[in-house]
Amino acid sequence: SSDLYDPEHEVTVTPGATYAIYTAVSAFVNPGDEVILFEPAYDSYAPAVEVNGGKCVYVQLKYPDYSVDWEAVKRAITPKTRMMILNSPTNPTATVFSGEDFRMLASLLRDTDVIVASDEVYEHLVYDGHKHQSVASIPGLAERSFVVNSFGKTYAVTGWKMGYALAPKNLMLEFRKVHQFNAFVSNSPVQYAFADFMKNKDAYLDRKSTRLNSSHI
C-alpha cells in the first residue's frame, strides 16, 4: 500500500509500530475525547489513550470467531469519538477484517471526523485462504487513516524496533509535530539496511520458507 503515499510528506519511519500508534494518538486525542478499541486488544492501545486524557470505549469482538459486531460499533460512536484503533490481523485473536468489514466501517464513519489508526503489523501472517485488507485501499477510510506497520514483524527482527506510519499529508503533518521533538529520526543505519533488503521480496515473503535466512540481513 505504501506506493499510494508520497514518501516526502505521507510516510514517516518510526522506532517501532507501538511508537507510531502512540504518536498518532498523542497528535489527535485531547482530554475528554473518546477512542474506540476492539477487545481483546494489544496492550499498548489503552495506555496511549489514557495518558493523553482520552477515554477508551470498548467494542467486544464476538466469540467464537471474534468477528465484529457492527451494530455495537454504531452504538459506540458518539460526538465525542475522536479516534478508532483497529488491528487486522488482530493480536491476540487472529481476526482478519474483510473488505466488507471495512466497507461497513467506512459507511459508519462517513459523516464523522473520526480518525482511524490501523495497526497492520501482521499483514503477511495471513493463512487459511484469508486475504489482508488495508484501510489504505478503502475509499472513505484512506483519507482519515493512519496505516501503521512494522519492519520488525515482517522481517522477524522485532528487537530492531523499526516501523512506519502512512497517512494523508494533512494528518501526517500533525503526527510529525509530535514525532519531531520525541524521536526525530529512527536508526538511520538500519533504515538503509531495510531499504536494501526490500529489493528482494522473495527473501522475506517466500511462503515455502518458514524462517528468514539471516545471511540476507
PDB file of N, CA, C and O in Angstrom, residues 141-201:
ATOM      1  N   LEU A 141     -12.055   5.543   3.996  1.00  0.00           N
ATOM      2  CA  LEU A 141     -11.188   5.278   5.134  1.00  0.00           C
ATOM      3  C   LEU A 141      -9.780   5.805   4.905  1.00  0.00           C
ATOM      4  O   LEU A 141      -9.167   6.353   5.818  1.00  0.00           O
ATOM      5  N   ALA A 142      -9.258   5.634   3.704  1.00  0.00           N
ATOM      6  CA  ALA A 142      -7.868   6.014   3.429  1.00  0.00           C
ATOM      7  C   ALA A 142      -7.589   7.464   3.813  1.00  0.00           C
ATOM      8  O   ALA A 142      -6.549   7.769   4.399  1.00  0.00           O
ATOM      9  N   GLU A 143      -8.526   8.343   3.523  1.00  0.00           N
ATOM     10  CA  GLU A 143      -8.282   9.770   3.747  1.00  0.00           C
ATOM     11  C   GLU A 143      -8.364  10.179   5.220  1.00  0.00           C
ATOM     12  O   GLU A 143      -7.967  11.285   5.573  1.00  0.00           O
ATOM     13  N   ARG A 144      -8.853   9.286   6.083  1.00  0.00           N
ATOM     14  CA  ARG A 144      -8.963   9.604   7.508  1.00  0.00           C
ATOM     15  C   ARG A 144      -8.081   8.692   8.364  1.00  0.00           C
ATOM     16  O   ARG A 144      -8.189   8.698   9.584  1.00  0.00           O
ATOM     17  N   SER A 145      -7.194   7.922   7.734  1.00  0.00           N
ATOM     18  CA  SER A 145      -6.499   6.858   8.451  1.00  0.00           C
ATOM     19  C   SER A 145      -4.986   6.975   8.477  1.00  0.00           C
ATOM     20  O   SER A 145      -4.361   7.439   7.519  1.00  0.00           O
ATOM     21  N   PHE A 146      -4.427   6.497   9.593  1.00  0.00           N
ATOM     22  CA  PHE A 146      -3.019   6.147   9.690  1.00  0.00           C
ATOM     23  C   PHE A 146      -2.898   4.641   9.488  1.00  0.00           C
ATOM     24  O   PHE A 146      -3.611   3.873  10.137  1.00  0.00           O
ATOM     25  N   VAL A 147      -2.013   4.235   8.598  1.00  0.00           N
ATOM     26  CA  VAL A 147      -1.653   2.828   8.487  1.00  0.00           C
ATOM     27  C   VAL A 147      -0.320   2.660   9.211  1.00  0.00           C
ATOM     28  O   VAL A 147       0.651   3.344   8.894  1.00  0.00           O
ATOM     29  N   VAL A 148      -0.294   1.772  10.187  1.00  0.00           N
ATOM     30  CA  VAL A 148       0.920   1.538  10.973  1.00  0.00           C
ATOM     31  C   VAL A 148       1.439   0.145  10.674  1.00  0.00           C
ATOM     32  O   VAL A 148       0.670  -0.824  10.677  1.00  0.00           O
ATOM     33  N   ASN A 149       2.735   0.052  10.397  1.00  0.00           N
ATOM     34  CA  ASN A 149       3.309  -1.252  10.086  1.00  0.00           C
ATOM     35  C   ASN A 149       4.682  -1.388  10.714  1.00  0.00           C
ATOM     36  O   ASN A 149       5.221  -0.428  11.268  1.00  0.00           O
ATOM     37  N   SER A 150       5.251  -2.588  10.608  1.00  0.00           N
ATOM     38  CA  SER A 150       6.484  -2.898  11.323  1.00  0.00           C
ATOM     39  C   SER A 150       7.438  -3.705  10.450  1.00  0.00           C
ATOM     40  O   SER A 150       7.101  -4.812  10.026  1.00  0.00           O
ATOM     41  N   PHE A 151       8.611  -3.154  10.191  1.00  0.00           N
ATOM     42  CA  PHE A 151       9.652  -3.946   9.550  1.00  0.00           C
ATOM     43  C   PHE A 151      10.043  -5.113  10.449  1.00  0.00           C
ATOM     44  O   PHE A 151      10.362  -6.200   9.980  1.00  0.00           O
ATOM     45  N   GLY A 152      10.020  -4.879  11.746  1.00  0.00           N
ATOM     46  CA  GLY A 152      10.415  -5.911  12.697  1.00  0.00           C
ATOM     47  C   GLY A 152       9.571  -7.165  12.595  1.00  0.00           C
ATOM     48  O   GLY A 152      10.087  -8.290  12.667  1.00  0.00           O
ATOM     49  N   LYS A 153       8.241  -7.000  12.417  1.00  0.00           N
ATOM     50  CA  LYS A 153       7.359  -8.159  12.277  1.00  0.00           C
ATOM     51  C   LYS A 153       7.578  -8.850  10.935  1.00  0.00           C
ATOM     52  O   LYS A 153       7.694 -10.070  10.850  1.00  0.00           O
ATOM     53  N   THR A 154       7.632  -8.064   9.864  1.00  0.00           N
ATOM     54  CA  THR A 154       7.757  -8.645   8.524  1.00  0.00           C
ATOM     55  C   THR A 154       9.067  -9.394   8.349  1.00  0.00           C
ATOM     56  O   THR A 154       9.110 -10.465   7.742  1.00  0.00           O
ATOM     57  N   TYR A 155      10.144  -8.856   8.909  1.00  0.00           N
ATOM     58  CA  TYR A 155      11.466  -9.443   8.709  1.00  0.00           C
ATOM     59  C   TYR A 155      11.939 -10.269   9.904  1.00  0.00           C
ATOM     60  O   TYR A 155      13.087 -10.725   9.933  1.00  0.00           O
ATOM     61  N   ALA A 156      11.042 -10.457  10.892  1.00  0.00           N
ATOM     62  CA  ALA A 156      11.360 -11.260  12.076  1.00  0.00           C
ATOM     63  C   ALA A 156      12.572 -10.733  12.834  1.00  0.00           C
ATOM     64  O   ALA A 156      13.426 -11.492  13.276  1.00  0.00           O
ATOM     65  N   VAL A 157      12.664  -9.403  12.964  1.00  0.00           N
ATOM     66  CA  VAL A 157      13.729  -8.768  13.751  1.00  0.00           C
ATOM     67  C   VAL A 157      13.087  -7.701  14.648  1.00  0.00           C
ATOM     68  O   VAL A 157      13.434  -6.526  14.594  1.00  0.00           O
ATOM     69  N   THR A 158      12.169  -8.138  15.489  1.00  0.00           N
ATOM     70  CA  THR A 158      11.388  -7.190  16.285  1.00  0.00           C
ATOM     71  C   THR A 158      12.263  -6.349  17.212  1.00  0.00           C
ATOM     72  O   THR A 158      11.915  -5.210  17.524  1.00  0.00           O
ATOM     73  N   GLY A 159      13.385  -6.897  17.666  1.00  0.00           N
ATOM     74  CA  GLY A 159      14.246  -6.148  18.565  1.00  0.00           C
ATOM     75  C   GLY A 159      14.901  -4.938  17.929  1.00  0.00           C
ATOM     76  O   GLY A 159      15.434  -4.072  18.638  1.00  0.00           O
ATOM     77  N   TRP A 160      14.877  -4.853  16.604  1.00  0.00           N
ATOM     78  CA  TRP A 160      15.464  -3.695  15.931  1.00  0.00           C
ATOM     79  C   TRP A 160      14.578  -2.459  16.039  1.00  0.00           C
ATOM     80  O   TRP A 160      15.025  -1.347  15.762  1.00  0.00           O
ATOM     81  N   LYS A 161      13.312  -2.644  16.424  1.00  0.00           N
ATOM     82  CA  LYS A 161      12.375  -1.544  16.642  1.00  0.00           C
ATOM     83  C   LYS A 161      12.349  -0.561  15.476  1.00  0.00           C
ATOM     84  O   LYS A 161      12.759   0.588  15.581  1.00  0.00           O
ATOM     85  N   MET A 162      11.835  -1.042  14.362  1.00  0.00           N
ATOM     86  CA  MET A 162      11.725  -0.197  13.178  1.00  0.00           C
ATOM     87  C   MET A 162      10.332  -0.365  12.575  1.00  0.00           C
ATOM     88  O   MET A 162       9.959  -1.468  12.166  1.00  0.00           O
ATOM     89  N   GLY A 163       9.568   0.696  12.578  1.00  0.00           N
ATOM     90  CA  GLY A 163       8.237   0.660  11.994  1.00  0.00           C
ATOM     91  C   GLY A 163       8.013   1.877  11.113  1.00  0.00           C
ATOM     92  O   GLY A 163       8.943   2.651  10.851  1.00  0.00           O
ATOM     93  N   TYR A 164       6.777   2.050  10.663  1.00  0.00           N
ATOM     94  CA  TYR A 164       6.476   3.240   9.870  1.00  0.00           C
ATOM     95  C   TYR A 164       4.984   3.528   9.920  1.00  0.00           C
ATOM     96  O   TYR A 164       4.167   2.653  10.241  1.00  0.00           O
ATOM     97  N   ALA A 165       4.658   4.763   9.628  1.00  0.00           N
ATOM     98  CA  ALA A 165       3.267   5.201   9.553  1.00  0.00           C
ATOM     99  C   ALA A 165       3.027   5.833   8.189  1.00  0.00           C
ATOM    100  O   ALA A 165       3.899   6.532   7.647  1.00  0.00           O
ATOM    101  N   LEU A 166       1.849   5.567   7.647  1.00  0.00           N
ATOM    102  CA  LEU A 166       1.409   6.152   6.386  1.00  0.00           C
ATOM    103  C   LEU A 166       0.121   6.920   6.654  1.00  0.00           C
ATOM    104  O   LEU A 166      -0.745   6.446   7.382  1.00  0.00           O
ATOM    105  N   ALA A 167      -0.005   8.100   6.077  1.00  0.00           N
ATOM    106  CA  ALA A 167      -1.230   8.882   6.250  1.00  0.00           C
ATOM    107  C   ALA A 167      -1.246  10.023   5.238  1.00  0.00           C
ATOM    108  O   ALA A 167      -0.191  10.459   4.763  1.00  0.00           O
ATOM    109  N   PRO A 168      -2.436  10.518   4.914  1.00  0.00           N
ATOM    110  CA  PRO A 168      -2.512  11.708   4.057  1.00  0.00           C
ATOM    111  C   PRO A 168      -1.729  12.854   4.673  1.00  0.00           C
ATOM    112  O   PRO A 168      -1.563  12.935   5.902  1.00  0.00           O
ATOM    113  N   LYS A 169      -1.283  13.755   3.831  1.00  0.00           N
ATOM    114  CA  LYS A 169      -0.386  14.833   4.250  1.00  0.00           C
ATOM    115  C   LYS A 169      -0.942  15.637   5.425  1.00  0.00           C
ATOM    116  O   LYS A 169      -0.202  15.983   6.357  1.00  0.00           O
ATOM    117  N   ASN A 170      -2.237  15.959   5.414  1.00  0.00           N
ATOM    118  CA  ASN A 170      -2.796  16.797   6.477  1.00  0.00           C
ATOM    119  C   ASN A 170      -2.739  16.102   7.835  1.00  0.00           C
ATOM    120  O   ASN A 170      -2.538  16.746   8.871  1.00  0.00           O
ATOM    121  N   LEU A 171      -2.905  14.783   7.852  1.00  0.00           N
ATOM    122  CA  LEU A 171      -2.797  14.034   9.110  1.00  0.00           C
ATOM    123  C   LEU A 171      -1.337  13.848   9.516  1.00  0.00           C
ATOM    124  O   LEU A 171      -0.976  13.987  10.690  1.00  0.00           O
ATOM    125  N   MET A 172      -0.495  13.542   8.532  1.00  0.00           N
ATOM    126  CA  MET A 172       0.912  13.303   8.841  1.00  0.00           C
ATOM    127  C   MET A 172       1.601  14.567   9.359  1.00  0.00           C
ATOM    128  O   MET A 172       2.533  14.498  10.178  1.00  0.00           O
ATOM    129  N   LEU A 173       1.156  15.714   8.920  1.00  0.00           N
ATOM    130  CA  LEU A 173       1.714  16.978   9.412  1.00  0.00           C
ATOM    131  C   LEU A 173       1.569  17.077  10.931  1.00  0.00           C
ATOM    132  O   LEU A 173       2.503  17.467  11.633  1.00  0.00           O
ATOM    133  N   GLU A 174       0.403  16.695  11.447  1.00  0.00           N
ATOM    134  CA  GLU A 174       0.170  16.740  12.892  1.00  0.00           C
ATOM    135  C   GLU A 174       0.965  15.651  13.609  1.00  0.00           C
ATOM    136  O   GLU A 174       1.513  15.868  14.690  1.00  0.00           O
ATOM    137  N   PHE A 175       1.032  14.477  13.011  1.00  0.00           N
ATOM    138  CA  PHE A 175       1.824  13.366  13.556  1.00  0.00           C
ATOM    139  C   PHE A 175       3.280  13.779  13.728  1.00  0.00           C
ATOM    140  O   PHE A 175       3.897  13.543  14.774  1.00  0.00           O
ATOM    141  N   ARG A 176       3.821  14.451  12.741  1.00  0.00           N
ATOM    142  CA  ARG A 176       5.241  14.827  12.782  1.00  0.00           C
ATOM    143  C   ARG A 176       5.529  15.927  13.792  1.00  0.00           C
ATOM    144  O   ARG A 176       6.674  16.075  14.229  1.00  0.00           O
ATOM    145  N   LYS A 177       4.529  16.686  14.179  1.00  0.00           N
ATOM    146  CA  LYS A 177       4.737  17.691  15.219  1.00  0.00           C
ATOM    147  C   LYS A 177       5.084  17.024  16.543  1.00  0.00           C
ATOM    148  O   LYS A 177       5.859  17.561  17.338  1.00  0.00           O
ATOM    149  N   VAL A 178       4.515  15.847  16.795  1.00  0.00           N
ATOM    150  CA  VAL A 178       4.845  15.080  17.994  1.00  0.00           C
ATOM    151  C   VAL A 178       6.153  14.324  17.782  1.00  0.00           C
ATOM    152  O   VAL A 178       7.055  14.336  18.626  1.00  0.00           O
ATOM    153  N   HIS A 179       6.273  13.682  16.644  1.00  0.00           N
ATOM    154  CA  HIS A 179       7.458  12.864  16.330  1.00  0.00           C
ATOM    155  C   HIS A 179       8.744  13.703  16.326  1.00  0.00           C
ATOM    156  O   HIS A 179       9.781  13.266  16.837  1.00  0.00           O
ATOM    157  N   GLN A 180       8.670  14.897  15.784  1.00  0.00           N
ATOM    158  CA  GLN A 180       9.848  15.755  15.604  1.00  0.00           C
ATOM    159  C   GLN A 180      10.608  15.991  16.904  1.00  0.00           C
ATOM    160  O   GLN A 180      11.831  15.997  16.934  1.00  0.00           O
ATOM    161  N   PHE A 181       9.870  16.164  17.987  1.00  0.00           N
ATOM    162  CA  PHE A 181      10.517  16.506  19.258  1.00  0.00           C
ATOM    163  C   PHE A 181      10.501  15.335  20.239  1.00  0.00           C
ATOM    164  O   PHE A 181      10.672  15.523  21.442  1.00  0.00           O
ATOM    165  N   ASN A 182      10.290  14.129  19.688  1.00  0.00           N
ATOM    166  CA  ASN A 182      10.323  12.942  20.522  1.00  0.00           C
ATOM    167  C   ASN A 182      11.477  12.040  20.061  1.00  0.00           C
ATOM    168  O   ASN A 182      12.519  11.971  20.703  1.00  0.00           O
ATOM    169  N   ALA A 183      11.331  11.411  18.911  1.00  0.00           N
ATOM    170  CA  ALA A 183      12.419  10.569  18.393  1.00  0.00           C
ATOM    171  C   ALA A 183      13.240  11.297  17.326  1.00  0.00           C
ATOM    172  O   ALA A 183      14.419  11.042  17.166  1.00  0.00           O
ATOM    173  N   PHE A 184      12.608  12.171  16.573  1.00  0.00           N
ATOM    174  CA  PHE A 184      13.207  12.941  15.475  1.00  0.00           C
ATOM    175  C   PHE A 184      13.586  12.049  14.302  1.00  0.00           C
ATOM    176  O   PHE A 184      13.135  12.224  13.194  1.00  0.00           O
ATOM    177  N   VAL A 185      14.469  11.077  14.535  1.00  0.00           N
ATOM    178  CA  VAL A 185      14.852  10.160  13.454  1.00  0.00           C
ATOM    179  C   VAL A 185      14.994   8.778  14.054  1.00  0.00           C
ATOM    180  O   VAL A 185      15.312   8.626  15.239  1.00  0.00           O
ATOM    181  N   SER A 186      14.777   7.764  13.230  1.00  0.00           N
ATOM    182  CA  SER A 186      14.817   6.388  13.729  1.00  0.00           C
ATOM    183  C   SER A 186      15.941   5.599  13.075  1.00  0.00           C
ATOM    184  O   SER A 186      15.873   5.250  11.910  1.00  0.00           O
ATOM    185  N   ASN A 187      17.012   5.382  13.801  1.00  0.00           N
ATOM    186  CA  ASN A 187      18.089   4.448  13.469  1.00  0.00           C
ATOM    187  C   ASN A 187      18.452   4.416  11.977  1.00  0.00           C
ATOM    188  O   ASN A 187      18.150   3.444  11.280  1.00  0.00           O
ATOM    189  N   SER A 188      19.106   5.450  11.511  1.00  0.00           N
ATOM    190  CA  SER A 188      19.405   5.584  10.080  1.00  0.00           C
ATOM    191  C   SER A 188      20.135   4.382   9.476  1.00  0.00           C
ATOM    192  O   SER A 188      19.785   3.939   8.372  1.00  0.00           O
ATOM    193  N   PRO A 189      21.153   3.804  10.131  1.00  0.00           N
ATOM    194  CA  PRO A 189      21.823   2.652   9.516  1.00  0.00           C
ATOM    195  C   PRO A 189      20.877   1.481   9.235  1.00  0.00           C
ATOM    196  O   PRO A 189      20.971   0.838   8.192  1.00  0.00           O
ATOM    197  N   VAL A 190      19.947   1.213  10.164  1.00  0.00           N
ATOM    198  CA  VAL A 190      19.003   0.117   9.956  1.00  0.00           C
ATOM    199  C   VAL A 190      18.015   0.464   8.838  1.00  0.00           C
ATOM    200  O   VAL A 190      17.598  -0.416   8.074  1.00  0.00           O
ATOM    201  N   GLN A 191      17.670   1.735   8.690  1.00  0.00           N
ATOM    202  CA  GLN A 191      16.819   2.139   7.573  1.00  0.00           C
ATOM    203  C   GLN A 191      17.487   1.800   6.239  1.00  0.00           C
ATOM    204  O   GLN A 191      16.838   1.280   5.320  1.00  0.00           O
ATOM    205  N   TYR A 192      18.771   2.081   6.123  1.00  0.00           N
ATOM    206  CA  TYR A 192      19.494   1.750   4.890  1.00  0.00           C
ATOM    207  C   TYR A 192      19.526   0.238   4.674  1.00  0.00           C
ATOM    208  O   TYR A 192      19.405  -0.255   3.543  1.00  0.00           O
ATOM    209  N   ALA A 193      19.702  -0.517   5.746  1.00  0.00           N
ATOM    210  CA  ALA A 193      19.737  -1.976   5.623  1.00  0.00           C
ATOM    211  C   ALA A 193      18.406  -2.518   5.114  1.00  0.00           C
ATOM    212  O   ALA A 193      18.373  -3.360   4.209  1.00  0.00           O
ATOM    213  N   PHE A 194      17.305  -2.031   5.680  1.00  0.00           N
ATOM    214  CA  PHE A 194      15.998  -2.484   5.223  1.00  0.00           C
ATOM    215  C   PHE A 194      15.730  -2.060   3.777  1.00  0.00           C
ATOM    216  O   PHE A 194      15.159  -2.815   2.987  1.00  0.00           O
ATOM    217  N   ALA A 195      16.119  -0.839   3.422  1.00  0.00           N
ATOM    218  CA  ALA A 195      15.906  -0.364   2.051  1.00  0.00           C
ATOM    219  C   ALA A 195      16.588  -1.280   1.050  1.00  0.00           C
ATOM    220  O   ALA A 195      16.034  -1.580  -0.016  1.00  0.00           O
ATOM    221  N   ASP A 196      17.772  -1.762   1.395  1.00  0.00           N
ATOM    222  CA  ASP A 196      18.490  -2.684   0.519  1.00  0.00           C
ATOM    223  C   ASP A 196      17.817  -4.050   0.500  1.00  0.00           C
ATOM    224  O   ASP A 196      17.624  -4.647  -0.562  1.00  0.00           O
ATOM    225  N   PHE A 197      17.430  -4.525   1.669  1.00  0.00           N
ATOM    226  CA  PHE A 197      16.845  -5.864   1.770  1.00  0.00           C
ATOM    227  C   PHE A 197      15.489  -5.952   1.078  1.00  0.00           C
ATOM    228  O   PHE A 197      15.118  -6.988   0.522  1.00  0.00           O
ATOM    229  N   MET A 198      14.723  -4.870   1.091  1.00  0.00           N
ATOM    230  CA  MET A 198      13.386  -4.866   0.499  1.00  0.00           C
ATOM    231  C   MET A 198      13.393  -5.067  -1.010  1.00  0.00           C
ATOM    232  O   MET A 198      12.355  -5.374  -1.605  1.00  0.00           O
ATOM    233  N   LYS A 199      14.543  -4.907  -1.641  1.00  0.00           N
ATOM    234  CA  LYS A 199      14.613  -5.076  -3.092  1.00  0.00           C
ATOM    235  C   LYS A 199      14.354  -6.522  -3.510  1.00  0.00           C
ATOM    236  O   LYS A 199      13.996  -6.787  -4.654  1.00  0.00           O
ATOM    237  N   ASN A 200      14.551  -7.471  -2.584  1.00  0.00           N
ATOM    238  CA  ASN A 200      14.333  -8.880  -2.891  1.00  0.00           C
ATOM    239  C   ASN A 200      13.169  -9.403  -2.053  1.00  0.00           C
ATOM    240  O   ASN A 200      13.365  -9.950  -0.969  1.00  0.00           O
ATOM    241  N   LYS A 201      11.946  -9.231  -2.551  1.00  0.00           N
ATOM    242  CA  LYS A 201      10.777  -9.638  -1.785  1.00  0.00           C
ATOM    243  C   LYS A 201      10.744 -11.140  -1.529  1.00  0.00           C
ATOM    244  O   LYS A 201      10.220 -11.591  -0.503  1.00  0.00           O
TER     245      LYS A 201
END
